[in-house]
XYZ file of C-alpha atoms in Angstrom:
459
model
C -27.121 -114.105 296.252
C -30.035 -112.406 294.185
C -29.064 -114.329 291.326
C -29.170 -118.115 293.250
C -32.731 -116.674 294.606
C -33.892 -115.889 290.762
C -32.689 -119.092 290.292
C -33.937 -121.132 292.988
C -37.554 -119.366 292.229
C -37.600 -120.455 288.895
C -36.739 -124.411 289.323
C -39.675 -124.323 291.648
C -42.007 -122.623 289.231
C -41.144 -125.304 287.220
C -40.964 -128.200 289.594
C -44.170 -127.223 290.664
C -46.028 -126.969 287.057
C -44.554 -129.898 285.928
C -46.060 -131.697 289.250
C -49.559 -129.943 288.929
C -49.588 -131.249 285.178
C -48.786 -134.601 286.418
C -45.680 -135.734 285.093
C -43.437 -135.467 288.215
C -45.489 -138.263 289.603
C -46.383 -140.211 286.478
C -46.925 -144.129 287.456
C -44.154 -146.142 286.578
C -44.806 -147.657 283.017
C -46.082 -151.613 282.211
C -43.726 -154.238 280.677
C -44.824 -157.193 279.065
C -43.133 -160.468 279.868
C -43.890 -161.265 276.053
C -41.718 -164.191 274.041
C -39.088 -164.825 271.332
C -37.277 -166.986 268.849
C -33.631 -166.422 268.464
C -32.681 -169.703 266.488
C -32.105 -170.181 262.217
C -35.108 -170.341 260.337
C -38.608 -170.122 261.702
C -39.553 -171.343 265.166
C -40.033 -175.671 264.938
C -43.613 -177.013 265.661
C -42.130 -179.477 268.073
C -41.225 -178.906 271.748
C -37.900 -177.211 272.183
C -35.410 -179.132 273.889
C -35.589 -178.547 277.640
C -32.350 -180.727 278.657
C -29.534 -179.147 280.777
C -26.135 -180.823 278.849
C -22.547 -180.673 281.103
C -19.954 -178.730 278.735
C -16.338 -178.577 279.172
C -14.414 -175.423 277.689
C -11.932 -177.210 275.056
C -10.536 -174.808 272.642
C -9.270 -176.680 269.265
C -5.351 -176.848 269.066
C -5.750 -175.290 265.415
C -7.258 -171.796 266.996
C -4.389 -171.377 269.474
C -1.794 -171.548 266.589
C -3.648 -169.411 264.541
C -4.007 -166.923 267.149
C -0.055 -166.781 267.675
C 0.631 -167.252 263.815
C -1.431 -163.736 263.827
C 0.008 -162.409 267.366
C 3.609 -163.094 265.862
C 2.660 -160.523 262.411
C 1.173 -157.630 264.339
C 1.360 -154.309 262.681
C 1.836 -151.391 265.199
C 1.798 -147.611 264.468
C 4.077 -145.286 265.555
C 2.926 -143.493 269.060
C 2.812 -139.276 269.530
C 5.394 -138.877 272.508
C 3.075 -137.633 275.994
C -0.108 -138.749 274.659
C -0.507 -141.910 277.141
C -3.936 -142.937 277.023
C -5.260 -139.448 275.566
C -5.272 -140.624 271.717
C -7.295 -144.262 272.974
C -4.933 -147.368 273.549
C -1.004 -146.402 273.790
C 0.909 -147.860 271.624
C 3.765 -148.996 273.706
C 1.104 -150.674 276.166
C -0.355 -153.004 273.400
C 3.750 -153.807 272.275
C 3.928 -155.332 275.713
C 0.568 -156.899 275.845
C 1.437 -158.510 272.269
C 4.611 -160.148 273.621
C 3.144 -161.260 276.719
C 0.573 -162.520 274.566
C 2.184 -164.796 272.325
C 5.315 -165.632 274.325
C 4.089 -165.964 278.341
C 0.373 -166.348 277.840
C -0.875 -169.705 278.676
C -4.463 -170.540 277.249
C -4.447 -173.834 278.741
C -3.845 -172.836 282.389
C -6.565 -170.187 282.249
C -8.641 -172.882 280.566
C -8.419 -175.216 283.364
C -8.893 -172.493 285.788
C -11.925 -172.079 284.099
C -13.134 -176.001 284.272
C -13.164 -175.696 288.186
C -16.473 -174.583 287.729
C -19.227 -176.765 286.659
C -20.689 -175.855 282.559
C -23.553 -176.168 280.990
C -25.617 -175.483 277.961
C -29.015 -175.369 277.281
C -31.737 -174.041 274.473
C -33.841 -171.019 274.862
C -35.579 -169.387 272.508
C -34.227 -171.355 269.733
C -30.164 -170.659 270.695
C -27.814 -172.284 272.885
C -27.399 -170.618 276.016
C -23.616 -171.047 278.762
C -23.502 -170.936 281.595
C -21.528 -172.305 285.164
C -23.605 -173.343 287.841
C -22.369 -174.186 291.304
C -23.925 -175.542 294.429
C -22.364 -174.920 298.190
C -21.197 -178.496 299.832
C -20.761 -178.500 303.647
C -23.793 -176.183 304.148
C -27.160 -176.885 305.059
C -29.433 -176.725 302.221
C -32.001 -174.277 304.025
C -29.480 -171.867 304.305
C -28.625 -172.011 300.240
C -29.683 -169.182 298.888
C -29.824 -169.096 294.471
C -28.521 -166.133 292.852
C -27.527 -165.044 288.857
C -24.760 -163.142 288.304
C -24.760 -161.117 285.514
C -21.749 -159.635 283.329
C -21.409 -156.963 281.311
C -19.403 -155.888 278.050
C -16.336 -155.981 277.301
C -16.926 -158.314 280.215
C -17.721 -161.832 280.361
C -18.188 -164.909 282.790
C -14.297 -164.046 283.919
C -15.480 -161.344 286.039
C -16.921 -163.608 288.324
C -14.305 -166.024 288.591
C -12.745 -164.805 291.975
C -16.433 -164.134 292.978
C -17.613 -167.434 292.674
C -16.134 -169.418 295.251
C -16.539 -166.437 297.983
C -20.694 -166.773 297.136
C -20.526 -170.636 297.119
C -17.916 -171.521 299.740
C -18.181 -168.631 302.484
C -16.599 -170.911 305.203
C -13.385 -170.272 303.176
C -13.872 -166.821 302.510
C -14.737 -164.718 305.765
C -18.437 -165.595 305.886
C -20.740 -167.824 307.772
C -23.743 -170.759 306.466
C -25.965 -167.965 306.304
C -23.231 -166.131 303.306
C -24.032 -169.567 301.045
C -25.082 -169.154 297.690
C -25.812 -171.684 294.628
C -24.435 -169.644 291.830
C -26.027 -169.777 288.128
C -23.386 -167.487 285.832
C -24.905 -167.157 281.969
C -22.963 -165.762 278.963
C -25.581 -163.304 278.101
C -26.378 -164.580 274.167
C -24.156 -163.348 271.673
C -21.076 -163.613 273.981
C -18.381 -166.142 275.456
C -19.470 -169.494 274.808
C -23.605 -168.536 273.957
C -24.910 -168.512 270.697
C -25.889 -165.523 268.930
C -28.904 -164.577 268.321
C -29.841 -164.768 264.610
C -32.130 -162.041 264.237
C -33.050 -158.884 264.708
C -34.503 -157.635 268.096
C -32.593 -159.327 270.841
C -32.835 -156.345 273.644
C -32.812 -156.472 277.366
C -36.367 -157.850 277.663
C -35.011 -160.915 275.639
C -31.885 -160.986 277.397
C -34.248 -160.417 280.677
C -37.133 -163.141 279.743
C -33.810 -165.642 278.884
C -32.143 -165.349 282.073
C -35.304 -166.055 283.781
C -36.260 -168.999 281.764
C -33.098 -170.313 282.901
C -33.459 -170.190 286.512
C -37.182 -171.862 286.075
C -35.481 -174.374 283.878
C -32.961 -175.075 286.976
C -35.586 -175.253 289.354
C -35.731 -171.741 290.999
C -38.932 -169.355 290.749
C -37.268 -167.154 293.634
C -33.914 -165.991 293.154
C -31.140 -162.979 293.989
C -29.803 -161.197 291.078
C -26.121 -159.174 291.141
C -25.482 -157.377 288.128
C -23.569 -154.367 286.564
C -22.787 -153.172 283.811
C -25.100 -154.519 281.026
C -25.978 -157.054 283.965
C -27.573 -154.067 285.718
C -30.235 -152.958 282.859
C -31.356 -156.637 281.974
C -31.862 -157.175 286.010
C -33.698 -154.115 286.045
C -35.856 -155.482 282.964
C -36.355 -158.782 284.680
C -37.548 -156.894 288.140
C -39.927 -155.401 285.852
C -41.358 -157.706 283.733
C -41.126 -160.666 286.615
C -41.060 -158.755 290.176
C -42.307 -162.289 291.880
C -39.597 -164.069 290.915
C -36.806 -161.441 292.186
C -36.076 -161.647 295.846
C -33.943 -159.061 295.736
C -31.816 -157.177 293.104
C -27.858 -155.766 293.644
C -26.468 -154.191 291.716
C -22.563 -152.309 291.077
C -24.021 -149.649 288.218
C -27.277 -148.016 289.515
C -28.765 -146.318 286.198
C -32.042 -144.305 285.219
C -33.494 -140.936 284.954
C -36.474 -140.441 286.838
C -37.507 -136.827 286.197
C -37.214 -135.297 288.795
C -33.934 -136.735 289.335
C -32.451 -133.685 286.782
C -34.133 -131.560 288.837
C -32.337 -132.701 291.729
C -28.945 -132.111 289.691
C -29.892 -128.508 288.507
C -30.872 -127.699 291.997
C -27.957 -129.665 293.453
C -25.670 -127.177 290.957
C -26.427 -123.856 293.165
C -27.597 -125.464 296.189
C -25.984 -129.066 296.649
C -26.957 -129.482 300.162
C -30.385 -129.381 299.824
C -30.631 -132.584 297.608
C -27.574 -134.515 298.006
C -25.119 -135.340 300.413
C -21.540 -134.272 301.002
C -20.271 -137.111 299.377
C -23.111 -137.514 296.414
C -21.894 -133.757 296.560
C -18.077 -134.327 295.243
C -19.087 -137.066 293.038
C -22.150 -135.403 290.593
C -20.539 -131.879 290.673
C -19.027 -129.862 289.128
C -21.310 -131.245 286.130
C -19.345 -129.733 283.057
C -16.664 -131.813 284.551
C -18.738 -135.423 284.301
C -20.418 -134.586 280.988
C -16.904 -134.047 279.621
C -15.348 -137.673 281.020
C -18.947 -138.922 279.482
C -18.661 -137.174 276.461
C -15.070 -138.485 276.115
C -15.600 -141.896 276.870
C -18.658 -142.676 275.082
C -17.385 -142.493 271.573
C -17.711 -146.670 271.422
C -21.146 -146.521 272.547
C -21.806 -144.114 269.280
C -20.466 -146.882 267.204
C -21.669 -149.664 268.652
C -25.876 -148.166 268.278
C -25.200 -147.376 265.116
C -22.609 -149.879 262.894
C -21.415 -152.292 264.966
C -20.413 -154.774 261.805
C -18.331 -152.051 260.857
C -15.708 -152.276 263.233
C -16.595 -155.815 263.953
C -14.848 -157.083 260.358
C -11.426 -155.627 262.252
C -11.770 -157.108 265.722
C -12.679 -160.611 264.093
C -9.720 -160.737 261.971
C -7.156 -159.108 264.326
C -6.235 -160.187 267.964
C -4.441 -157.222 268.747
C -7.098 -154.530 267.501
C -9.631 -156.519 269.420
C -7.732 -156.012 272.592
C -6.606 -152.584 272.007
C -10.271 -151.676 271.876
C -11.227 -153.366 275.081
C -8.018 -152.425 277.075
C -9.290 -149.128 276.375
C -12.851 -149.333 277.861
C -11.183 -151.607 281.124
C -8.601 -148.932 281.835
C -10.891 -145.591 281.419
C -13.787 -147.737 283.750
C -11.477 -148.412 286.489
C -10.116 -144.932 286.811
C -10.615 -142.202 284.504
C -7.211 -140.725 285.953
C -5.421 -143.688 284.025
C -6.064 -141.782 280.814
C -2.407 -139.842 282.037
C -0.717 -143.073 281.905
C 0.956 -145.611 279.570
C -1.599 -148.599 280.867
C 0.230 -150.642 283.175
C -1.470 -149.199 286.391
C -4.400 -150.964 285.070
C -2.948 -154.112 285.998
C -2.715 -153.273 289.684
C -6.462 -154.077 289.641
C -6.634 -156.703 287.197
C -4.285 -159.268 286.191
C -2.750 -159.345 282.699
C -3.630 -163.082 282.534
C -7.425 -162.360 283.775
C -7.533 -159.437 281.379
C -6.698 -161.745 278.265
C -8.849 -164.490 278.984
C -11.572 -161.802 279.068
C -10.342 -160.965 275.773
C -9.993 -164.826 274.810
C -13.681 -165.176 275.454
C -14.392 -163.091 272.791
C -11.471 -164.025 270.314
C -11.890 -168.006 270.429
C -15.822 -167.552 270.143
C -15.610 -165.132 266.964
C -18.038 -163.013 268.604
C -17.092 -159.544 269.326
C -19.402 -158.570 266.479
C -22.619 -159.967 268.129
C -21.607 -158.667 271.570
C -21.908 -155.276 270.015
C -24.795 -155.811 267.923
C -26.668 -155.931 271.558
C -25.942 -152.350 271.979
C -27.623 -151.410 268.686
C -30.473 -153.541 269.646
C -30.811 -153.113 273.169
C -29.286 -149.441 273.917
C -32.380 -147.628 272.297
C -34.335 -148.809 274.620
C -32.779 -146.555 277.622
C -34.155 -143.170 276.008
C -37.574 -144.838 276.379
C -39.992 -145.348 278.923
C -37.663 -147.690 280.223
C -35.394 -145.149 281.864
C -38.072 -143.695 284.109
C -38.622 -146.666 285.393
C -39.391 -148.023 289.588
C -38.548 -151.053 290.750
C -41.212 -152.224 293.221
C -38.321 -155.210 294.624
C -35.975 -155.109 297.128
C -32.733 -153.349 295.875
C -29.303 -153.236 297.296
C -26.671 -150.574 295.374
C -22.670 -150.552 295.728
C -21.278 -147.755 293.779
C -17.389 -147.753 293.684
C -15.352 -144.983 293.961
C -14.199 -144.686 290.715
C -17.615 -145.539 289.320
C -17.673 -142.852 285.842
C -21.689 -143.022 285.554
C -23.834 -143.412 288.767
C -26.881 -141.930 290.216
C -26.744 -140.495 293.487
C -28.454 -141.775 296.680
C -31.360 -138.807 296.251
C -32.224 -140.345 292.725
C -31.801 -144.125 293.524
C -34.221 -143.809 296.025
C -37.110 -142.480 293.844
C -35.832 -145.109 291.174
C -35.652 -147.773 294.241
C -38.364 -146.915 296.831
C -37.407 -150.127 298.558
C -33.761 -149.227 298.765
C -32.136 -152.222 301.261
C -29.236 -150.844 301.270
C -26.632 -147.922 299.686
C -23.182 -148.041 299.750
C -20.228 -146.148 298.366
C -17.418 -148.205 298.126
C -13.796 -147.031 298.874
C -12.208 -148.083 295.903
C -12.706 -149.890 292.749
C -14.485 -148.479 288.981
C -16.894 -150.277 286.463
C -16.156 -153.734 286.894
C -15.832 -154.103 290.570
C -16.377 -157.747 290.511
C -13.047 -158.307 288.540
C -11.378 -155.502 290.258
C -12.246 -156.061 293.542
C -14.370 -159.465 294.410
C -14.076 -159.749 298.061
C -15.792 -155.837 298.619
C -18.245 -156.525 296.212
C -19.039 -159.748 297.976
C -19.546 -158.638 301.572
C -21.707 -155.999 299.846
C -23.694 -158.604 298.277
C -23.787 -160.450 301.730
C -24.767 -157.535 303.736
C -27.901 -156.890 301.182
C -28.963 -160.277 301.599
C -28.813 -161.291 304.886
C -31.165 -157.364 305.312
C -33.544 -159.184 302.927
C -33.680 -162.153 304.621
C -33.911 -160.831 308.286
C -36.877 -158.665 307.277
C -38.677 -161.237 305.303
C -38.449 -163.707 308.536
C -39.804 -160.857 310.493
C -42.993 -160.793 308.153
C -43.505 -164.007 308.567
């Protein structure tokens, strides 16, 4: 007990110098809106192109055979018996995803599942932008309320396709007129069906600054945001650098650093139950434990901020490598326990078919390379001022049970001091929207309908 005293004497010292000296209660820093060219060449003297065009997702004859022709010569290694998931991707997973590939896959099906939703493309910034936008039918239009959804990587636009018609048609799906949302769904640029950027700098304030430019371009200075993943830093950039124009902000992957927040945790370490929560409780600690997973799982990241083209020539040429590498960030995200297994209790949360059109998103589009390169440009940018930030708009956080990085409630709410709404969700990992929709929709719903109840109050 003398020693937790020593302890608990010194983080106060501490806390308390570092408060006197101003730093515990620094203002958030200032983020300029700013602007950008993304396109070949230098930036045209004429008006960019403001038109919204329909596009339909029609994938040349000529890349599906190819894709098989290189399916059918796959070159697998021999596995280590009792290594599952422990060595990265298991060997005898990817020989079944291969076959199921080539021989039971059907590209077309998923492709026309896809064409239920309405496409479009537009220029920003000098490069094509995707997206799907939907409108509610049968609903009053004062009780439409706009929203982005925002993906992540390896994710794409296929996370949200369960999502989608629970937001936009919530008649069907358990909810009420007041549950309607017009849905706007953008490839962030560099993946699925958005061009690339083609220079250097694209980060999450471009990525932020695009995705609002959008939503002005489609009529909507007020809108919801739902994001996680990558999703959840560039809707934390855009509640920054546009706070008027974000009604509220969800989000499935609550992430920052504020400093006192490490405080918390060291404090939290001998004496949990003065800054957390029982639950925040078994989900930080012990912290050796997390930093391991973390340390574990993070090797991509490492490669990704540093050389993505490296490993990019690899996953462009080969189908099979480029799903062997994202199997193996899907499975670890949705439970870290999976890492024991040979990969097919994966698929209890996500379909094989969903799973390889994710994949197919990436392979038919050539651009795992630029996907990555966002990382090296954007990543950086979280060990700056950036990850200290507050968000001065409403905020509504679902954190899933197998979530593998999360802050807890005590830190959200100094990175969120107008925290809506906190919940931890019973099940699900890192890409709750594919895993489970309907949760992560009633979630959404709950968040918005607190928004909008208190915002009629006001008035």
């Amino acid at each position: 007990m003398g020693f937790k005293l020593t302890i608990f004497a010194v983080i106060i010292a501490v806390v308390t110098g570092l408060y006197l000296a101003g730093y515990l209660d620094a203002p958030s820093p200032s983020f300029e809106y700013g602007d950008g060219w993304w396109g070949r060449g230098e930036r045209a003297a004429e008006k960019e192109d403001t038109s919204v065009r329909p596009f339909v997702i029609k994938v040349e004859e000529s890349v599906i055979s190819d894709l098989k022709q290189r399916l059918n010569t796959t070159r697998l290694f021999e596995g280590i018996k009792g290594t599952n998931f422990r060595y990265g991707t298991n060997v005898n997973y990817m020989r079944k995803l291969v076959n199921y590939w080539k021989d039971t896959y059907d590209w077309r099906k998923q492709e026309a599942k896809l064409n239920r939703f309405n496409h479009f493309k537009t220029t920003i910034e000098g490069i094509e932008v995707h997206f799907i936008h939907v409108k509610p039918t049968g609903v009053s239009a004062d009780k439409i309320k706009p929203i982005l959804l925002a993906h992540g990587w390896p994710g794409s636009i296929v996370e949200f396709i369960d999502m989608i018609p629970m937001l936009t048609d919530p008649l069907s799906h358990g909810g009420t007129e007041d549950d309607a949302f017009e849905v706007v769904c953008p490839s962030i640029p560099g993946f699925g069906f958005s061009e690339a950027p083609h220079k250097q700098g694209f980060d999450f304030f471009a990525a932020a600054r695009v995705f609002d430019k959008l939503m002005l371009r489609l009529g909507h200075s007020k809108y919801f945001y739902q994001g996680g993943d990558l999703g959840s830093i560039i809707g934390v950039v855009l509640s920054l650098i546009q706070p008027s124009h974000i009604l509220g902000y969800h989000t499935n992957f609550p992430v920052g650093q504020p400093p006192l927040c490490n405080l918390k945790l060291a404090v939290g370490h001998y004496f949990p139950s003065l800054v957390m929560d029982d639950e925040d409780v078994q989900r930080m600690y012990p912290l050796s434990k997390r930093f391991h997973i973390t340390l574990e799982e993070s090797g991509y990241l490492h490669i990704q901020v540093t050389k993505p083209d490296t490993i990019g020539h690899g996953m462009t040429d080969s189908p099979a490598g480029l799903a062997a590498y994202v199997i193996d960030k899907f499975s670890m995200s949705i439970d870290p326990e999976y890492i024991d297994t040979e990969g097919d209790e994966f698929h209890q949360h996500i379909s094989m078919d969903n799973f390889l059109t994710d994949v197919m998103m990436y392979w038919i589009n050539g651009n795992m390379v630029s996907a990555m390169r966002f990382y090296k440009e954007a990543v950086p940018l979280l060990f700056t001022d950036l990850n200290s930030y507050t968000l001065r708009v409403p905020v509504g956080v679902a954190v899933c049970k197998h979530e593998l990085e999360s802050v807890p409630k005590a830190c959200a709410k100094m990175l969120y001091p107008d925290l809506v709404s906190f919940n931890r969700l019973p099940k699900g990992g890192h890409f709750a929207a594919l895993e489970e929709p309907e949760m992560l929709t009633d979630d959404v719903r709950q968040f918005v309908r607190k928004v909008t109840e208190r915002s009629q109050l006001s008035q």
